[in-house]
Amino acid sequence: MASVSVRRTFSPNPHHRSISSPSSLRTRGPTSASIPYHPPLLLRLLIFFFASGIVLGLTVFSSTYEQHPEPEPDREPVIQSDHRPDKLGMKQLNHVPEQKLIIVVTPTYNRAAQAYFLHRLAQTLCLVPPPLLWIVVETGSKTSSETASILRRSGVMYRHICCKHTSGEVKDRGVHQRNKALDLIEHHRLEGIVYFADDDNIYSLELFDRLREIRGFGTWPVAMLTHDKSKAILEGPVCKNGQVIGWHTNEKSKRLRRFHVDMSGFAFNSTMLWDPDKRVHLAWNTIRQLDTVKEGFQETTFIQQLVEDETQMEAVPSDCAKIMNWHLHLDYRDVVYPNGWHLGNNLQPVVPLKL
């Protein structure tokens, strides 16, 4: 009997088969790359407005940084030249008006209210537009440290000097002090308007503005208290159309003095001290205040060295209708100035604390 061979075919082990995921058994649809994606309408609007904002922002910044030429002010034509402009040409180019130097001369001496008066005058002068030079002349062989401290803190350009020459026979001790300042001005040829400003007077800022208008010699009325403080009087010129036509004064002064002016009621150009073309009386070797005259005559005798008559005077202002400074006649001659302002050490309390 013939034998029958049976050949059995073995399939691979089950663990060698790739088991498809359930999703792979599903029928796959079309891929995402084949279908266009359309974002929602709200998202598209947000993207549009965001892009528009960036474009507008860049436009604003680009216009901000554009250099626009500044409009030039109206200027007078300047002649061009190859050489460098001098000082006068530079001033005309920059339109800076030249201001006259005001030279304020203040005599001072040791008394109780000295610091108060100097502080008050310094506060006024520091408000005056420059240039201004304050010449403070102090009596004695040397300047005091208290006065020097006040001047250093004043913010005003100053020169602090002393006057040794004092005479007991001269009632107005400021005569030699003012002459000391005039020596300094003439020696250094300081060109400007000289004004004698005592420390106990009161001055308005308008006065110093008017001083720069003076060309030669200017004068104005001064209000003052009488010595008994009972009434106020005027002393100075009566003016019309810029010309002096008379004087405010009292009956006693009318018979004695030629010019009825207070020491703080006039100012003059410093070049009159040394320039022959500006001086009226060439016979005077030097123009100074006189210590040989009686009290109250220093003003008129000094002015007579500068001008001959009222026609050579300038009214300040043109109608002399404003009071710009006051002379109060505050007298502290019998009270001495305190010896410094520092407290002593180890002072005992008057009212001790109860601990």
mmCIF file of C-alpha atoms in Angstrom:
data_model
loop_
_atom_site.group_PDB
_atom_site.id
_atom_site.type_symbol
_atom_site.label_atom_id
_atom_site.label_comp_id
_atom_site.label_asym_id
_atom_site.label_seq_id
_atom_site.Cartn_x
_atom_site.Cartn_y
_atom_site.Cartn_z
ATOM 1 C CA MET A 1 0.000 0.000 0.000
ATOM 2 C CA ALA A 2 1.429 3.227 -1.038
ATOM 3 C CA SER A 3 2.206 5.690 1.605
ATOM 4 C CA VAL A 4 0.801 9.182 1.420
ATOM 5 C CA SER A 5 2.990 12.045 2.596
ATOM 6 C CA VAL A 6 1.234 15.004 3.910
ATOM 7 C CA ARG A 7 3.220 18.354 3.758
ATOM 8 C CA ARG A 8 1.897 20.895 6.118
ATOM 9 C CA THR A 9 2.657 24.509 5.589
ATOM 10 C CA PHE A 10 3.419 26.465 8.799
ATOM 11 C CA SER A 11 2.513 30.078 8.994
ATOM 12 C CA PRO A 12 4.841 32.571 10.761
ATOM 13 C CA ASN A 13 4.562 32.962 14.451
ATOM 14 C CA PRO A 14 1.798 35.300 15.521
ATOM 15 C CA HIS A 15 4.208 37.604 17.256
ATOM 16 C CA HIS A 16 5.963 38.324 13.959
ATOM 17 C CA ARG A 17 2.805 39.725 12.431
ATOM 18 C CA SER A 18 2.224 43.397 12.237
ATOM 19 C CA ILE A 19 -0.905 44.185 14.002
ATOM 20 C CA SER A 20 -2.682 47.007 12.405
ATOM 21 C CA SER A 21 -4.271 49.630 14.604
ATOM 22 C CA PRO A 22 -7.951 50.002 14.434
ATOM 23 C CA SER A 23 -7.537 53.282 12.682
ATOM 24 C CA SER A 24 -5.501 51.631 9.970
ATOM 25 C CA LEU A 25 -8.312 49.268 9.292
ATOM 26 C CA ARG A 26 -10.572 52.218 8.605
ATOM 27 C CA THR A 27 -10.848 53.698 5.247
ATOM 28 C CA ARG A 28 -8.549 56.748 5.214
ATOM 29 C CA GLY A 29 -9.930 59.901 3.860
ATOM 30 C CA PRO A 30 -8.031 62.695 2.004
ATOM 31 C CA THR A 31 -4.917 64.234 3.757
ATOM 32 C CA SER A 32 -4.842 67.690 5.432
ATOM 33 C CA ALA A 33 -2.427 69.069 2.842
ATOM 34 C CA SER A 34 -4.959 68.615 0.170
ATOM 35 C CA ILE A 35 -7.672 70.704 1.968
ATOM 36 C CA PRO A 36 -7.003 74.551 2.508
ATOM 37 C CA TYR A 37 -7.353 75.888 6.054
ATOM 38 C CA HIS A 38 -9.591 78.921 6.552
ATOM 39 C CA PRO A 39 -9.156 80.713 9.966
ATOM 40 C CA PRO A 40 -12.213 82.201 11.607
ATOM 41 C CA LEU A 41 -13.317 85.717 10.663
ATOM 42 C CA LEU A 42 -12.502 87.169 14.109
ATOM 43 C CA LEU A 43 -8.900 85.908 13.949
ATOM 44 C CA ARG A 44 -8.440 87.424 10.499
ATOM 45 C CA LEU A 45 -9.693 90.786 11.729
ATOM 46 C CA LEU A 46 -7.273 90.706 14.665
ATOM 47 C CA ILE A 47 -4.335 89.961 12.374
ATOM 48 C CA PHE A 48 -5.363 92.772 10.013
ATOM 49 C CA PHE A 49 -5.622 95.387 12.748
ATOM 50 C CA PHE A 50 -2.339 94.271 14.354
ATOM 51 C CA ALA A 51 -0.485 94.654 11.062
ATOM 52 C CA SER A 52 -2.120 98.025 10.424
ATOM 53 C CA GLY A 53 -1.016 99.261 13.862
ATOM 54 C CA ILE A 54 2.606 98.317 13.214
ATOM 55 C CA VAL A 55 2.610 100.137 9.873
ATOM 56 C CA LEU A 56 1.068 103.280 11.363
ATOM 57 C CA GLY A 57 3.511 103.255 14.305
ATOM 58 C CA LEU A 58 6.532 103.076 12.037
ATOM 59 C CA THR A 59 5.131 105.929 9.959
ATOM 60 C CA VAL A 60 4.763 108.203 13.024
ATOM 61 C CA PHE A 61 8.295 107.531 14.273
ATOM 62 C CA SER A 62 9.799 108.099 10.860
ATOM 63 C CA SER A 63 8.133 111.521 10.646
ATOM 64 C CA THR A 64 9.296 112.373 14.201
ATOM 65 C CA TYR A 65 12.932 111.829 13.407
ATOM 66 C CA GLU A 66 12.871 113.871 10.253
ATOM 67 C CA GLN A 67 15.046 116.965 10.633
ATOM 68 C CA HIS A 68 13.054 120.064 9.906
ATOM 69 C CA PRO A 69 15.063 123.278 9.623
ATOM 70 C CA GLU A 70 14.135 125.777 12.358
ATOM 71 C CA PRO A 71 12.809 129.108 11.127
ATOM 72 C CA GLU A 72 15.538 131.677 11.452
ATOM 73 C CA PRO A 73 14.701 134.965 13.192
ATOM 74 C CA ASP A 74 14.702 138.176 11.277
ATOM 75 C CA ARG A 75 18.258 139.389 11.123
ATOM 76 C CA GLU A 76 19.959 142.346 9.672
ATOM 77 C CA PRO A 77 22.193 141.541 6.716
ATOM 78 C CA VAL A 78 25.722 140.729 7.830
ATOM 79 C CA ILE A 79 28.604 141.585 5.531
ATOM 80 C CA GLN A 80 30.729 138.518 4.943
ATOM 81 C CA SER A 81 34.477 138.902 5.162
ATOM 82 C CA ASP A 82 37.531 136.684 5.238
ATOM 83 C CA HIS A 83 38.844 137.945 8.596
ATOM 84 C CA ARG A 84 37.495 136.980 11.986
ATOM 85 C CA PRO A 85 34.854 139.385 13.366
ATOM 86 C CA ASP A 86 35.879 141.661 16.184
ATOM 87 C CA LYS A 87 33.995 142.025 19.458
ATOM 88 C CA LEU A 88 31.660 144.674 18.084
ATOM 89 C CA GLY A 89 30.846 142.521 15.075
ATOM 90 C CA MET A 90 30.081 139.553 17.293
ATOM 91 C CA LYS A 91 27.711 141.625 19.427
ATOM 92 C CA GLN A 92 25.849 142.813 16.339
ATOM 93 C CA LEU A 93 25.726 139.273 15.019
ATOM 94 C CA ASN A 94 24.312 137.870 18.249
ATOM 95 C CA HIS A 95 21.997 140.848 18.809
ATOM 96 C CA VAL A 96 23.236 141.336 22.380
ATOM 97 C CA PRO A 97 22.748 144.966 23.421
ATOM 98 C CA GLU A 98 25.742 146.423 25.206
ATOM 99 C CA GLN A 99 24.856 147.251 28.795
ATOM 100 C CA LYS A 100 26.605 150.037 30.645
ATOM 101 C CA LEU A 101 28.533 149.123 33.753
ATOM 102 C CA ILE A 102 26.942 150.495 36.926
ATOM 103 C CA ILE A 103 29.514 151.332 39.607
ATOM 104 C CA VAL A 104 27.802 151.538 42.998
ATOM 105 C CA VAL A 105 29.894 153.196 45.719
ATOM 106 C CA THR A 106 28.788 152.464 49.295
ATOM 107 C CA PRO A 107 30.592 153.860 52.353
ATOM 108 C CA THR A 108 29.949 151.878 55.527
ATOM 109 C CA TYR A 109 31.143 151.904 59.114
ATOM 110 C CA ASN A 110 30.827 149.961 62.360
ATOM 111 C CA ARG A 111 27.384 150.368 63.942
ATOM 112 C CA ALA A 112 24.552 148.226 65.241
ATOM 113 C CA ALA A 113 22.494 148.038 62.037
ATOM 114 C CA GLN A 114 25.436 147.729 59.629
ATOM 115 C CA ALA A 115 24.770 144.075 58.795
ATOM 116 C CA TYR A 116 21.058 144.738 58.324
ATOM 117 C CA PHE A 117 21.675 147.655 55.957
ATOM 118 C CA LEU A 118 24.282 145.795 53.894
ATOM 119 C CA HIS A 119 22.087 142.700 53.598
ATOM 120 C CA ARG A 120 19.148 144.796 52.428
ATOM 121 C CA LEU A 121 21.198 146.672 49.829
ATOM 122 C CA ALA A 122 22.832 143.435 48.646
ATOM 123 C CA GLN A 123 19.408 141.861 48.092
ATOM 124 C CA THR A 124 18.504 144.796 45.854
ATOM 125 C CA LEU A 125 21.748 144.839 43.875
ATOM 126 C CA CYS A 126 21.669 141.105 43.178
ATOM 127 C CA LEU A 127 18.424 141.658 41.229
ATOM 128 C CA VAL A 128 19.972 144.284 38.938
ATOM 129 C CA PRO A 129 20.981 142.870 35.528
ATOM 130 C CA PRO A 130 24.773 142.782 35.088
ATOM 131 C CA PRO A 131 27.243 144.302 34.635
ATOM 132 C CA LEU A 132 27.357 145.926 38.070
ATOM 133 C CA LEU A 133 30.332 146.561 40.356
ATOM 134 C CA TRP A 134 29.740 147.234 44.048
ATOM 135 C CA ILE A 135 32.601 149.125 45.700
ATOM 136 C CA VAL A 136 32.200 148.946 49.486
ATOM 137 C CA VAL A 137 34.530 151.253 51.416
ATOM 138 C CA GLU A 138 34.850 150.522 55.127
ATOM 139 C CA THR A 139 36.415 152.797 57.729
ATOM 140 C CA GLY A 140 39.503 151.631 59.580
ATOM 141 C CA SER A 141 42.948 150.269 58.873
ATOM 142 C CA LYS A 142 41.590 146.954 57.597
ATOM 143 C CA THR A 143 38.349 145.465 56.365
ATOM 144 C CA SER A 144 36.196 143.526 58.815
ATOM 145 C CA SER A 145 35.513 139.820 58.439
ATOM 146 C CA GLU A 146 31.779 140.339 59.109
ATOM 147 C CA THR A 147 31.418 142.731 56.171
ATOM 148 C CA ALA A 148 33.561 140.507 53.952
ATOM 149 C CA SER A 149 31.308 137.537 54.743
ATOM 150 C CA ILE A 150 28.198 139.486 53.750
ATOM 151 C CA LEU A 151 29.749 140.561 50.457
ATOM 152 C CA ARG A 152 30.933 137.059 49.571
ATOM 153 C CA ARG A 153 27.435 135.669 49.964
ATOM 154 C CA SER A 154 25.703 138.553 48.173
ATOM 155 C CA GLY A 155 26.066 137.173 44.645
ATOM 156 C CA VAL A 156 27.179 140.627 43.451
ATOM 157 C CA MET A 157 30.523 141.478 41.859
ATOM 158 C CA TYR A 158 32.206 143.653 44.498
ATOM 159 C CA ARG A 159 35.432 145.277 45.636
ATOM 160 C CA HIS A 160 35.951 145.598 49.389
ATOM 161 C CA ILE A 161 38.471 148.234 50.460
ATOM 162 C CA CYS A 162 39.227 150.210 53.606
ATOM 163 C CA CYS A 163 39.784 153.910 54.210
ATOM 164 C CA LYS A 164 42.333 154.820 56.871
ATOM 165 C CA HIS A 165 42.111 158.581 56.474
ATOM 166 C CA THR A 166 39.294 159.856 58.653
ATOM 167 C CA SER A 167 39.048 163.246 60.242
ATOM 168 C CA GLY A 168 37.085 163.932 63.383
ATOM 169 C CA GLU A 169 36.272 167.434 62.159
ATOM 170 C CA VAL A 170 34.345 166.145 59.137
ATOM 171 C CA LYS A 171 30.760 165.378 60.103
ATOM 172 C CA ASP A 172 30.127 163.395 56.930
ATOM 173 C CA ARG A 173 32.551 160.514 57.346
ATOM 174 C CA GLY A 174 31.636 159.260 53.880
ATOM 175 C CA VAL A 175 33.572 162.069 52.154
ATOM 176 C CA HIS A 176 36.959 160.335 52.364
ATOM 177 C CA GLN A 177 35.413 156.933 51.698
ATOM 178 C CA ARG A 178 33.795 158.092 48.469
ATOM 179 C CA ASN A 179 37.029 159.762 47.407
ATOM 180 C CA LYS A 180 38.833 156.471 48.029
ATOM 181 C CA ALA A 181 36.443 154.778 45.624
ATOM 182 C CA LEU A 182 36.909 157.557 43.054
ATOM 183 C CA ASP A 183 40.676 157.024 43.267
ATOM 184 C CA LEU A 184 40.144 153.355 42.467
ATOM 185 C CA ILE A 185 37.803 154.092 39.555
ATOM 186 C CA GLU A 186 40.116 156.667 38.001
ATOM 187 C CA HIS A 187 43.266 154.606 38.528
ATOM 188 C CA HIS A 188 41.835 151.550 36.746
ATOM 189 C CA ARG A 189 39.843 153.606 34.202
ATOM 190 C CA LEU A 190 36.598 151.826 35.020
ATOM 191 C CA GLU A 191 34.115 153.110 32.447
ATOM 192 C CA GLY A 192 30.532 153.175 33.635
ATOM 193 C CA ILE A 193 27.941 155.153 35.565
ATOM 194 C CA VAL A 194 29.059 156.060 39.086
ATOM 195 C CA TYR A 195 26.357 156.144 41.755
ATOM 196 C CA PHE A 196 26.814 156.934 45.454
ATOM 197 C CA ALA A 197 24.451 154.585 47.323
ATOM 198 C CA ASP A 198 24.566 154.847 51.112
ATOM 199 C CA ASP A 199 23.747 151.591 52.861
ATOM 200 C CA ASP A 200 20.871 153.000 54.948
ATOM 201 C CA ASN A 201 18.798 154.225 51.985
ATOM 202 C CA ILE A 202 16.108 152.330 50.080
ATOM 203 C CA TYR A 203 16.337 151.899 46.308
ATOM 204 C CA SER A 204 13.946 150.647 43.639
ATOM 205 C CA LEU A 205 15.055 148.404 40.786
ATOM 206 C CA GLU A 206 13.758 150.931 38.270
ATOM 207 C CA LEU A 207 16.390 153.386 39.462
ATOM 208 C CA PHE A 208 19.223 151.142 38.279
ATOM 209 C CA ASP A 209 17.535 150.633 34.926
ATOM 210 C CA ARG A 210 17.367 154.409 34.541
ATOM 211 C CA LEU A 211 21.025 154.821 35.438
ATOM 212 C CA ARG A 212 22.040 153.072 32.219
ATOM 213 C CA GLU A 213 20.220 155.775 30.237
ATOM 214 C CA ILE A 214 22.537 158.509 31.538
ATOM 215 C CA ARG A 215 25.103 159.812 29.050
ATOM 216 C CA GLY A 216 26.870 162.432 31.159
ATOM 217 C CA PHE A 217 25.261 163.686 34.375
ATOM 218 C CA GLY A 218 21.764 162.711 35.512
ATOM 219 C CA THR A 219 19.645 163.739 38.480
ATOM 220 C CA TRP A 220 16.227 162.961 39.981
ATOM 221 C CA PRO A 221 14.169 163.841 43.097
ATOM 222 C CA VAL A 222 14.640 161.917 46.349
ATOM 223 C CA ALA A 223 12.021 161.455 49.059
ATOM 224 C CA MET A 224 13.354 161.793 52.592
ATOM 225 C CA LEU A 225 12.205 162.002 56.160
ATOM 226 C CA THR A 226 13.105 165.031 58.193
ATOM 227 C CA HIS A 227 15.578 164.476 61.026
ATOM 228 C CA ASP A 228 12.781 164.574 63.601
ATOM 229 C CA LYS A 229 10.816 161.999 61.506
ATOM 230 C CA SER A 230 7.780 164.298 61.577
ATOM 231 C CA LYS A 231 7.257 164.663 57.819
ATOM 232 C CA ALA A 232 8.514 163.641 54.406
ATOM 233 C CA ILE A 233 9.987 166.116 51.953
ATOM 234 C CA LEU A 234 11.236 166.077 48.390
ATOM 235 C CA GLU A 235 14.687 167.209 47.385
ATOM 236 C CA GLY A 236 15.825 167.294 43.796
ATOM 237 C CA PRO A 237 15.034 168.714 40.376
ATOM 238 C CA VAL A 238 11.792 169.888 38.829
ATOM 239 C CA CYS A 239 11.887 168.782 35.193
ATOM 240 C CA LYS A 240 10.044 169.382 31.948
ATOM 241 C CA ASN A 241 10.721 167.662 28.635
ATOM 242 C CA GLY A 242 13.948 166.197 29.943
ATOM 243 C CA GLN A 243 15.324 169.526 31.158
ATOM 244 C CA VAL A 244 15.815 170.720 34.740
ATOM 245 C CA ILE A 245 13.803 173.908 35.268
ATOM 246 C CA GLY A 246 13.899 174.236 39.072
ATOM 247 C CA TRP A 247 14.401 172.509 42.422
ATOM 248 C CA HIS A 248 12.446 170.969 45.283
ATOM 249 C CA THR A 249 13.967 172.136 48.576
ATOM 250 C CA ASN A 250 13.266 173.989 51.811
ATOM 251 C CA GLU A 251 13.625 177.711 52.433
ATOM 252 C CA LYS A 252 16.878 177.446 54.368
ATOM 253 C CA SER A 253 18.617 175.403 51.709
ATOM 254 C CA LYS A 254 17.362 177.684 48.929
ATOM 255 C CA ARG A 255 19.469 180.591 50.164
ATOM 256 C CA LEU A 256 22.704 178.647 50.610
ATOM 257 C CA ARG A 257 23.253 175.902 48.050
ATOM 258 C CA ARG A 258 23.650 176.143 44.283
ATOM 259 C CA PHE A 259 22.305 172.691 43.410
ATOM 260 C CA HIS A 260 19.683 171.163 45.705
ATOM 261 C CA VAL A 261 20.439 167.475 45.313
ATOM 262 C CA ASP A 262 20.796 164.632 47.796
ATOM 263 C CA MET A 263 23.921 162.454 47.602
ATOM 264 C CA SER A 264 21.778 159.574 46.319
ATOM 265 C CA GLY A 265 19.952 161.799 43.833
ATOM 266 C CA PHE A 266 22.492 161.963 41.004
ATOM 267 C CA ALA A 267 24.873 159.811 38.957
ATOM 268 C CA PHE A 268 27.523 160.558 36.345
ATOM 269 C CA ASN A 269 29.686 158.967 33.690
ATOM 270 C CA SER A 270 33.021 157.898 35.154
ATOM 271 C CA THR A 271 34.937 159.203 32.132
ATOM 272 C CA MET A 272 34.246 162.720 33.412
ATOM 273 C CA LEU A 273 36.898 162.038 36.062
ATOM 274 C CA TRP A 274 39.776 161.815 33.565
ATOM 275 C CA ASP A 275 38.598 162.625 30.022
ATOM 276 C CA PRO A 276 39.228 166.322 29.155
ATOM 277 C CA ASP A 277 36.517 166.200 26.481
ATOM 278 C CA LYS A 278 33.913 165.203 29.071
ATOM 279 C CA ARG A 279 34.997 167.542 31.855
ATOM 280 C CA VAL A 280 33.601 171.046 32.115
ATOM 281 C CA HIS A 281 36.137 172.608 34.466
ATOM 282 C CA LEU A 282 39.620 171.794 33.208
ATOM 283 C CA ALA A 283 41.130 173.851 36.018
ATOM 284 C CA TRP A 284 40.361 171.066 38.514
ATOM 285 C CA ASN A 285 43.246 168.619 38.737
ATOM 286 C CA THR A 286 41.032 165.952 40.256
ATOM 287 C CA ILE A 287 37.297 165.790 40.807
ATOM 288 C CA ARG A 288 36.715 164.809 44.410
ATOM 289 C CA GLN A 289 34.421 165.607 47.305
ATOM 290 C CA LEU A 290 35.662 168.364 49.580
ATOM 291 C CA ASP A 291 36.193 167.833 53.299
ATOM 292 C CA THR A 292 36.595 171.559 53.951
ATOM 293 C CA VAL A 293 32.932 172.465 53.436
ATOM 294 C CA LYS A 294 30.105 172.311 55.928
ATOM 295 C CA GLU A 295 27.791 169.357 56.275
ATOM 296 C CA GLY A 296 25.191 169.369 53.532
ATOM 297 C CA PHE A 297 27.401 171.131 51.002
ATOM 298 C CA GLN A 298 29.344 168.111 49.759
ATOM 299 C CA GLU A 299 26.762 167.430 47.058
ATOM 300 C CA THR A 300 26.594 170.892 45.517
ATOM 301 C CA THR A 301 30.359 171.500 45.612
ATOM 302 C CA PHE A 302 31.009 168.138 43.991
ATOM 303 C CA ILE A 303 28.410 168.681 41.255
ATOM 304 C CA GLN A 304 29.885 172.096 40.470
ATOM 305 C CA GLN A 305 33.075 170.305 39.433
ATOM 306 C CA LEU A 306 31.139 168.214 36.896
ATOM 307 C CA VAL A 307 28.666 170.651 35.296
ATOM 308 C CA GLU A 308 28.308 174.398 34.978
ATOM 309 C CA ASP A 309 24.528 174.747 35.143
ATOM 310 C CA GLU A 310 21.212 172.928 34.750
ATOM 311 C CA THR A 311 21.434 172.848 30.935
ATOM 312 C CA GLN A 312 24.141 170.190 31.222
ATOM 313 C CA MET A 313 21.994 167.944 33.413
ATOM 314 C CA GLU A 314 19.815 165.055 32.256
ATOM 315 C CA ALA A 315 16.424 164.559 33.891
ATOM 316 C CA VAL A 316 15.842 160.993 35.107
ATOM 317 C CA PRO A 317 13.212 160.154 33.961
ATOM 318 C CA SER A 318 12.438 162.924 31.500
ATOM 319 C CA ASP A 319 9.691 164.473 33.659
ATOM 320 C CA CYS A 320 11.217 163.592 37.075
ATOM 321 C CA ALA A 321 7.758 162.455 38.168
ATOM 322 C CA LYS A 322 8.834 159.224 39.895
ATOM 323 C CA ILE A 323 10.314 158.633 43.320
ATOM 324 C CA MET A 324 12.878 155.872 42.864
ATOM 325 C CA ASN A 325 14.776 155.999 46.170
ATOM 326 C CA TRP A 326 14.192 157.112 49.743
ATOM 327 C CA HIS A 327 16.507 158.642 52.341
ATOM 328 C CA LEU A 328 15.237 157.772 55.825
ATOM 329 C CA HIS A 329 17.915 159.362 58.087
ATOM 330 C CA LEU A 330 18.155 156.305 60.331
ATOM 331 C CA ASP A 331 20.794 157.155 62.936
ATOM 332 C CA TYR A 332 22.580 154.463 64.969
ATOM 333 C CA ARG A 333 25.801 156.289 65.712
ATOM 334 C CA ASP A 334 25.600 155.821 69.479
ATOM 335 C CA VAL A 335 25.147 152.049 69.262
ATOM 336 C CA VAL A 336 28.181 149.926 68.399
ATOM 337 C CA TYR A 337 28.217 146.908 66.129
ATOM 338 C CA PRO A 338 28.226 143.579 68.024
ATOM 339 C CA ASN A 339 31.590 141.848 68.148
ATOM 340 C CA GLY A 340 30.690 139.020 65.804
ATOM 341 C CA TRP A 341 27.602 136.847 65.848
ATOM 342 C CA HIS A 342 29.006 133.644 67.402
ATOM 343 C CA LEU A 343 27.765 132.218 70.702
ATOM 344 C CA GLY A 344 30.226 131.458 73.465
ATOM 345 C CA ASN A 345 31.037 127.938 74.595
ATOM 346 C CA ASN A 346 29.566 126.201 77.659
ATOM 347 C CA LEU A 347 26.707 128.663 78.096
ATOM 348 C CA GLN A 348 24.555 127.964 81.127
ATOM 349 C CA PRO A 349 20.833 127.560 80.340
ATOM 350 C CA VAL A 350 18.531 130.138 81.843
ATOM 351 C CA VAL A 351 15.632 127.673 82.077
ATOM 352 C CA PRO A 352 17.057 124.146 82.514
ATOM 353 C CA LEU A 353 15.013 121.110 81.562
ATOM 354 C CA LYS A 354 13.569 118.999 84.345
ATOM 355 C CA LEU A 355 14.718 115.433 83.813
#
